[in-house]
Short mmCIF file of C-alpha atoms and ligand atoms in Angstrom, two decimals:
data_model
loop_
_atom_site.label_atom_id
_atom_site.label_comp_id
_atom_site.label_asym_id
_atom_site.label_seq_id
_atom_site.Cartn_x
_atom_site.Cartn_y
_atom_site.Cartn_z
CA UNK A 18 -91.60 -31.12 166.18
CA UNK A 19 -92.36 -27.99 168.19
CA UNK A 20 -95.81 -26.84 169.05
CA UNK A 21 -96.26 -23.34 167.65
CA UNK A 22 -98.94 -22.25 170.10
CA UNK A 23 -99.64 -22.04 173.83
CA UNK A 24 -103.38 -21.74 173.36
CA UNK A 25 -105.39 -22.97 170.41
CA UNK A 26 -108.65 -21.47 169.11
CA UNK A 27 -111.81 -22.83 170.71
CA UNK A 28 -113.24 -25.63 168.61
CA UNK A 29 -109.99 -26.17 166.68
CA UNK A 30 -108.10 -29.43 166.19
CA UNK A 31 -104.61 -27.87 166.16
CA UNK A 32 -102.04 -30.44 167.20
CA UNK A 33 -104.38 -33.43 166.87
CA UNK A 34 -102.59 -34.54 163.68
CA UNK A 35 -99.18 -33.57 165.07
CA UNK A 36 -97.43 -30.27 165.79
CA UNK A 37 -96.10 -29.95 162.22
CA UNK A 38 -99.23 -31.08 160.40
CA UNK A 39 -99.97 -29.11 157.23
CA UNK A 40 -102.83 -31.05 155.64
CA UNK A 41 -105.47 -31.10 158.39
CA UNK A 42 -108.49 -33.26 157.76
CA UNK A 43 -106.94 -34.81 154.65
CA UNK A 44 -105.36 -37.07 157.30
CA UNK A 45 -108.80 -38.72 157.56
CA UNK A 46 -108.51 -40.05 154.01
CA UNK A 47 -107.24 -43.43 155.06
CA UNK A 48 -106.74 -46.41 152.72
CA UNK A 49 -110.20 -47.60 153.87
CA UNK A 50 -111.77 -44.25 152.93
CA UNK A 51 -110.16 -44.40 149.47
CA UNK A 52 -111.35 -47.97 148.97
CA UNK A 53 -114.87 -46.90 149.98
CA UNK A 54 -114.60 -44.27 147.24
CA UNK A 55 -113.27 -46.75 144.69
CA UNK A 56 -116.35 -48.97 145.30
CA UNK A 57 -118.43 -46.18 143.74
CA UNK A 58 -116.85 -46.92 140.34
CA UNK A 59 -119.51 -49.12 138.75
CA UNK A 60 -119.94 -47.86 135.16
CA UNK A 61 -116.43 -46.70 134.29
CA UNK A 62 -117.68 -43.24 133.24
CA UNK A 63 -115.72 -40.12 134.11
CA UNK A 64 -116.75 -36.47 134.33
CA UNK A 65 -114.51 -33.40 134.16
CA UNK A 66 -115.47 -31.10 137.07
CA UNK A 67 -113.52 -28.04 135.97
CA UNK A 68 -114.73 -24.90 134.29
CA UNK A 69 -112.56 -23.81 131.38
CA UNK A 70 -109.96 -21.85 133.38
CA UNK A 71 -110.70 -18.62 131.49
CA UNK A 72 -114.16 -18.59 133.14
CA UNK A 73 -115.83 -16.66 134.79
CA UNK A 74 -114.43 -14.08 132.30
CA UNK A 75 -113.61 -10.48 133.23
CA UNK A 76 -113.50 -9.73 136.93
CA UNK A 77 -117.09 -8.87 137.81
CA UNK A 78 -117.23 -11.90 140.13
CA UNK A 79 -114.24 -10.74 142.21
CA UNK A 80 -112.33 -7.58 141.27
CA UNK A 81 -108.96 -8.76 142.67
CA UNK A 82 -108.74 -11.81 140.41
CA UNK A 83 -108.21 -11.56 136.68
CA UNK A 84 -108.43 -13.88 133.70
CA UNK A 85 -105.29 -15.72 132.54
CA UNK A 86 -102.94 -13.82 130.23
CA UNK A 87 -100.56 -15.69 127.94
CA UNK A 88 -97.00 -14.62 127.16
CA UNK A 89 -94.58 -15.91 124.55
CA UNK A 90 -90.82 -15.66 124.82
CA UNK A 91 -88.89 -13.95 122.04
CA UNK A 92 -86.87 -16.35 119.91
CA UNK A 93 -84.77 -15.42 116.90
CA UNK A 94 -86.51 -12.73 114.90
CA UNK A 95 -89.92 -13.55 116.37
CA UNK A 96 -91.27 -15.61 119.25
CA UNK A 97 -91.11 -19.17 120.45
CA UNK A 98 -94.56 -19.77 118.98
CA UNK A 99 -94.95 -21.25 115.52
CA UNK A 100 -91.16 -21.04 115.63
CA UNK A 101 -89.60 -22.55 112.54
CA UNK A 102 -86.71 -24.71 113.69
CA UNK A 103 -85.04 -24.41 110.33
CA UNK A 104 -83.73 -21.20 111.96
CA UNK A 105 -81.48 -23.47 114.07
CA UNK A 106 -80.40 -25.77 111.27
CA UNK A 107 -81.46 -25.86 107.61
CA UNK A 108 -82.06 -29.62 108.02
CA UNK A 109 -84.78 -29.10 110.65
CA UNK A 110 -88.41 -29.04 109.51
CA UNK A 111 -90.16 -28.79 112.91
CA UNK A 112 -92.42 -25.92 114.00
CA UNK A 113 -92.74 -25.45 117.76
CA UNK A 114 -94.86 -23.56 120.34
CA UNK A 115 -94.25 -22.83 124.05
CA UNK A 116 -96.23 -20.57 126.31
CA UNK A 117 -96.25 -18.93 129.73
CA UNK A 118 -99.26 -17.66 131.64
CA UNK A 119 -100.06 -15.12 134.34
CA UNK A 120 -102.69 -17.03 136.21
CA UNK A 121 -104.54 -15.95 139.34
CA UNK A 122 -104.59 -19.26 141.17
CA UNK A 123 -108.12 -18.70 142.55
CA UNK A 124 -109.73 -17.17 139.45
CA UNK A 125 -111.66 -20.24 138.32
CA UNK A 126 -112.09 -23.86 139.49
CA UNK A 127 -109.76 -23.98 142.47
CA UNK A 128 -108.64 -25.26 145.84
CA UNK A 129 -108.02 -22.86 148.73
CA UNK A 130 -104.83 -23.86 150.56
CA UNK A 131 -104.78 -23.75 154.37
CA UNK A 132 -102.59 -20.64 153.98
CA UNK A 133 -105.45 -18.81 152.23
CA UNK A 134 -107.26 -17.56 155.37
CA UNK A 135 -105.89 -17.06 158.90
CA UNK A 136 -106.90 -14.81 161.75
CA UNK A 137 -105.58 -12.38 164.34
CA UNK A 138 -105.43 -14.68 167.37
CA UNK A 139 -103.30 -14.75 170.54
CA UNK A 140 -101.69 -18.15 169.95
CA UNK A 141 -98.59 -17.50 172.09
CA UNK A 142 -100.65 -16.36 175.08
CA UNK A 143 -98.90 -12.99 175.54
CA UNK A 144 -102.17 -11.06 175.51
CA UNK A 145 -101.65 -9.70 171.98
CA UNK A 146 -103.32 -11.24 168.94
CA UNK A 147 -100.93 -12.05 166.09
CA UNK A 148 -101.62 -13.05 162.47
CA UNK A 149 -101.74 -16.80 162.60
CA UNK A 150 -102.87 -19.70 160.42
CA UNK A 151 -103.87 -23.36 160.89
CA UNK A 152 -101.80 -25.23 163.49
CA UNK A 153 -100.10 -22.01 164.64
CA UNK A 154 -98.06 -21.19 161.54
CA UNK A 155 -97.34 -17.44 161.50
CA UNK A 156 -97.61 -14.56 159.09
CA UNK A 157 -94.14 -13.07 158.57
CA UNK A 158 -92.45 -16.34 159.54
CA UNK A 159 -93.85 -19.09 157.33
CA UNK A 160 -96.47 -17.13 155.37
CA UNK A 161 -94.37 -14.27 153.98
CA UNK A 162 -95.65 -11.69 151.51
CA UNK A 163 -94.37 -8.41 150.05
CA UNK A 164 -95.57 -6.43 153.11
CA UNK A 165 -93.48 -8.65 155.42
CA UNK A 166 -90.19 -8.85 153.57
CA UNK A 167 -88.25 -7.54 150.58
CA UNK A 168 -87.79 -11.16 149.59
CA UNK A 169 -91.31 -12.62 149.91
CA UNK A 170 -91.44 -16.39 149.82
CA UNK A 171 -95.20 -17.01 149.84
CA UNK A 172 -96.28 -19.89 152.04
CA UNK A 173 -93.31 -21.98 153.13
CA UNK A 174 -95.84 -23.88 155.29
CA UNK A 175 -99.49 -24.73 154.52
CA UNK A 176 -98.97 -24.06 150.77
CA UNK A 177 -101.04 -25.96 148.25
CA UNK A 178 -98.18 -28.36 147.42
CA UNK A 179 -98.89 -30.12 150.72
CA UNK A 180 -102.39 -30.99 149.56
CA UNK A 181 -100.98 -32.22 146.23
CA UNK A 182 -98.71 -34.72 147.95
CA UNK A 183 -101.71 -36.45 149.61
CA UNK A 184 -102.99 -37.52 146.17
CA UNK A 185 -106.48 -36.13 146.89
CA UNK A 186 -108.64 -39.12 146.08
CA UNK A 187 -111.63 -40.55 147.86
CA UNK A 188 -115.40 -40.69 147.96
CA UNK A 189 -117.29 -37.59 146.82
CA UNK A 190 -120.84 -37.24 148.13
CA UNK A 191 -123.04 -34.82 146.20
CA UNK A 192 -125.54 -32.67 148.08
CA UNK A 193 -127.83 -31.31 145.38
CA UNK A 194 -129.00 -27.95 146.74
CA UNK A 195 -130.11 -26.86 143.27
CA UNK A 196 -132.63 -29.71 143.18
CA UNK A 197 -134.33 -28.23 146.28
CA UNK A 198 -133.96 -24.52 145.62
CA UNK A 199 -133.42 -24.07 141.90
CA UNK A 200 -131.36 -20.92 141.25
CA UNK A 201 -132.90 -19.00 144.16
CA UNK A 202 -130.42 -17.25 146.48
CA UNK A 203 -130.93 -19.08 149.79
CA UNK A 204 -128.80 -19.30 152.92
CA UNK A 205 -128.35 -22.95 153.85
CA UNK A 206 -127.63 -23.69 157.49
CA UNK A 207 -127.70 -26.97 159.43
CA UNK A 208 -131.45 -27.55 158.96
CA UNK A 209 -131.25 -26.83 155.24
CA UNK A 210 -128.29 -29.16 154.78
CA UNK A 211 -130.04 -31.98 156.67
CA UNK A 212 -133.15 -31.46 154.52
CA UNK A 213 -131.07 -31.68 151.35
CA UNK A 214 -129.54 -34.95 152.56
CA UNK A 215 -132.91 -36.60 153.31
CA UNK A 216 -133.59 -39.61 151.11
CA UNK A 217 -130.03 -39.87 149.78
CA UNK A 218 -128.68 -43.35 149.05
CA UNK A 219 -125.56 -42.77 151.18
CA UNK A 220 -124.68 -41.10 154.45
CA UNK A 221 -121.74 -38.76 154.80
CA UNK A 222 -118.81 -40.47 156.55
CA UNK A 223 -115.46 -39.50 157.95
CA UNK A 224 -112.94 -38.95 155.13
CA UNK A 225 -115.60 -38.09 152.49
CA UNK A 226 -115.47 -35.03 150.24
CA UNK A 227 -118.68 -33.05 150.70
CA UNK A 228 -119.66 -31.74 147.25
CA UNK A 229 -122.29 -28.99 146.96
CA UNK A 230 -124.15 -28.39 143.72
CA UNK A 231 -126.02 -25.08 143.65
CA UNK A 232 -126.30 -24.51 139.88
CA UNK A 233 -123.91 -21.53 140.11
CA UNK A 234 -121.28 -22.93 137.72
CA UNK A 235 -123.92 -23.76 135.10
CA UNK A 236 -125.30 -20.22 135.42
CA UNK A 237 -121.78 -18.83 135.05
CA UNK A 238 -121.16 -20.94 131.95
CA UNK A 239 -124.39 -19.64 130.40
CA UNK A 240 -123.02 -16.07 130.69
CA UNK A 241 -120.32 -16.82 128.10
CA UNK A 242 -117.45 -15.06 129.89
CA UNK A 243 -119.43 -11.85 130.35
CA UNK A 244 -120.72 -12.44 133.86
CA UNK A 245 -123.38 -10.23 135.35
CA UNK A 246 -122.02 -9.60 138.88
CA UNK A 247 -125.40 -8.43 140.18
CA UNK A 248 -127.23 -11.56 138.97
CA UNK A 249 -124.50 -13.85 140.33
CA UNK A 250 -124.48 -12.14 143.74
CA UNK A 251 -128.21 -12.80 144.01
CA UNK A 252 -128.41 -16.35 142.66
CA UNK A 253 -128.05 -19.90 143.95
CA UNK A 254 -127.62 -21.42 147.40
CA UNK A 255 -124.72 -20.56 149.70
CA UNK A 256 -123.84 -22.00 153.11
CA UNK A 257 -124.60 -19.88 156.15
CA UNK A 258 -121.21 -19.63 157.83
CA UNK A 259 -122.75 -17.92 160.86
CA UNK A 260 -124.85 -20.98 161.74
CA UNK A 261 -123.05 -22.57 164.71
CA UNK A 262 -124.99 -25.82 164.30
CA UNK A 263 -123.74 -26.12 160.72
CA UNK A 264 -120.16 -25.48 161.88
CA UNK A 265 -120.54 -28.10 164.63
CA UNK A 266 -121.83 -30.62 162.09
CA UNK A 267 -118.78 -29.96 159.89
CA UNK A 268 -116.57 -30.66 162.92
CA UNK A 269 -118.42 -33.83 163.94
CA UNK A 270 -118.98 -35.30 160.46
CA UNK A 271 -115.27 -35.90 159.80
CA UNK A 272 -115.57 -34.67 156.19
CA UNK A 273 -112.13 -34.17 154.66
CA UNK A 274 -112.99 -31.20 152.41
CA UNK A 275 -115.89 -29.18 151.03
CA UNK A 276 -116.06 -28.67 147.27
CA UNK A 277 -118.74 -26.31 145.95
CA UNK A 278 -119.68 -25.03 142.52
CA UNK A 279 -120.19 -21.49 143.83
CA UNK A 280 -117.81 -18.60 144.47
CA UNK A 281 -116.91 -19.02 148.14
CA UNK A 282 -118.91 -22.03 149.48
CA UNK A 283 -120.46 -19.69 152.05
CA UNK A 284 -122.29 -16.36 151.77
CA UNK A 285 -119.74 -13.57 151.33
CA UNK A 286 -120.19 -11.22 153.05
CA UNK A 287 -121.72 -13.36 155.77
CA UNK A 288 -124.84 -12.12 157.53
CA UNK A 289 -124.38 -9.52 160.27
CA UNK A 290 -123.62 -10.63 163.80
CA UNK A 291 -123.05 -9.09 167.26
CA UNK A 292 -119.69 -8.47 168.90
CA UNK A 293 -116.62 -6.28 168.30
CA UNK A 294 -114.52 -8.73 166.36
CA UNK A 295 -115.67 -11.58 164.15
CA UNK A 296 -114.55 -13.21 160.89
CA UNK A 297 -116.01 -11.85 157.65
CA UNK A 298 -115.71 -15.41 156.31
CA UNK A 299 -116.84 -17.57 159.26
CA UNK A 300 -116.94 -20.88 157.37
CA UNK A 301 -113.46 -20.24 155.95
CA UNK A 302 -112.35 -19.47 159.51
CA UNK A 303 -113.88 -22.69 160.84
CA UNK A 304 -112.59 -24.88 158.01
CA UNK A 305 -109.24 -23.48 156.83
CA UNK A 306 -108.07 -21.91 160.09
CA UNK A 307 -109.48 -24.09 162.88
CA UNK A 308 -109.85 -27.56 161.37
CA UNK A 309 -107.56 -27.74 158.33
CA UNK A 310 -110.44 -28.47 155.95
CA UNK A 311 -109.59 -27.43 152.38
CA UNK A 312 -112.27 -25.63 150.38
CA UNK A 313 -112.88 -26.21 146.67
CA UNK A 314 -114.72 -23.48 144.79
CA UNK A 315 -116.19 -22.88 141.33
CA UNK A 316 -116.18 -26.60 140.53
CA UNK A 317 -118.37 -27.47 137.58
CA UNK A 318 -120.86 -30.21 138.46
CA UNK A 319 -123.19 -29.58 135.50
CA UNK A 320 -122.83 -32.90 133.65
CA UNK A 321 -122.13 -35.03 136.72
CA UNK A 322 -125.20 -33.83 138.54
CA UNK A 323 -127.50 -34.57 135.59
CA UNK A 324 -126.09 -38.10 135.47
CA UNK A 325 -126.40 -38.62 139.24
CA UNK A 326 -130.03 -37.42 139.21
CA UNK A 327 -130.90 -39.70 136.30
CA UNK A 328 -129.33 -42.69 138.06
CA UNK A 329 -130.48 -41.81 141.57
CA UNK A 330 -126.98 -41.81 142.92
CA UNK A 331 -125.14 -39.38 145.19
CA UNK A 332 -121.65 -40.82 145.54
CA UNK A 333 -118.71 -41.19 143.17
CA UNK A 334 -114.94 -41.61 143.18
CA UNK A 335 -113.21 -38.23 143.19
CA UNK A 336 -109.67 -37.48 142.03
CA UNK A 337 -108.76 -33.84 142.64
CA UNK A 338 -105.07 -33.00 143.10
CA UNK A 339 -104.06 -29.34 142.86
CA UNK A 340 -100.85 -28.21 141.17
CA UNK A 341 -97.79 -29.12 143.23
CA UNK A 342 -96.81 -25.45 143.22
CA UNK A 343 -94.64 -24.68 146.28
CA UNK A 344 -95.67 -21.63 148.27
CA UNK A 345 -99.04 -21.02 146.62
CA UNK A 346 -102.14 -20.25 148.69
CA UNK A 347 -104.48 -21.73 146.09
CA UNK A 348 -104.45 -23.72 142.91
CA UNK A 349 -106.49 -24.28 139.78
CA UNK A 350 -107.33 -27.92 139.13
CA UNK A 351 -109.25 -30.32 136.95
CA UNK A 352 -111.15 -32.58 139.33
CA UNK A 353 -112.46 -35.85 137.90
CA UNK A 354 -115.46 -37.83 139.10
CA UNK A 355 -115.68 -41.49 138.17
CA UNK A 356 -118.96 -43.38 138.58
C1 LIG B 427 -112.35 -15.14 149.17
O1 LIG B 427 -111.17 -14.97 149.40
C2 LIG B 427 -113.40 -14.10 149.31
O2 LIG B 427 -112.82 -16.25 148.78
P1 LIG B 427 -112.44 -17.65 148.25
O3 LIG B 427 -111.97 -18.47 149.36
O4 LIG B 427 -113.78 -17.93 147.86
O5 LIG B 427 -111.56 -17.69 147.09
#
């Protein structure tokens, strides 16, 4: 229980959930918040909110992330795939398959862990900015990669396994930006978000998951794993991470997480701003780094959103645990909405 910082970033909540906190605003998902979510189960219908994890296809959406590749271990004369177990004993008649996969954890439907984005910030007050993450955890100490050490360990703090242990269940509230804007590329700031929430049957409360439908995942699906990067970069709504009023609303609303169907929740790159130093990903900075708000990306709301529109509903029960994969800075997942 040692505070890792002498000064915390302006507008951050570091320390508010304890000096060793690693789950941030997930702390606001109290038993009451979960029960509020469970009250949204009225029909007993569930919706899978994941893309097939081999979407988007190729790497036109983001060159550093690639589609899953399967591997099969050698076994006997062949591989441990369609392996005939009579090779072990002539009495055996089983045939068996195992597989392994190289999987970029943020390629498809995913959670960003709090270790995904940090910042150069002078947390120890010595006048020099160091690489630091939510709640003062440090690059090279807890977040250790191949450029820091010959024995990289990934994220020994703030890894995605911390999110998994919270269970990740509660009330999802859908903001249907596609209904307002269609597939037009628009920057949505505070005013735009408030407009999209007008007339909804629920208000966003502390401990809710804010879910943003922009139509991006449906567009991606229609491209059949051959995405057109140019079309995607110019389609569908994105949040304007440079809008201070939007960031303040995120702080004040008490939302536990933001889960969008688009690539990065916010516009990336964000619009230009003044100053010598500023984050390229201002909403990631505000959420992951300052407030401990996890970001979900490339979720697939296609079927859910059609059902919600038809039934004039906005809220549902959400179950969305990531893999409990120690040290990972992101995770694929299969979120489920129940209405
Ligand atoms: C980037 O790292 C650009 O984005 P994301 O958080 O969307 O995966």
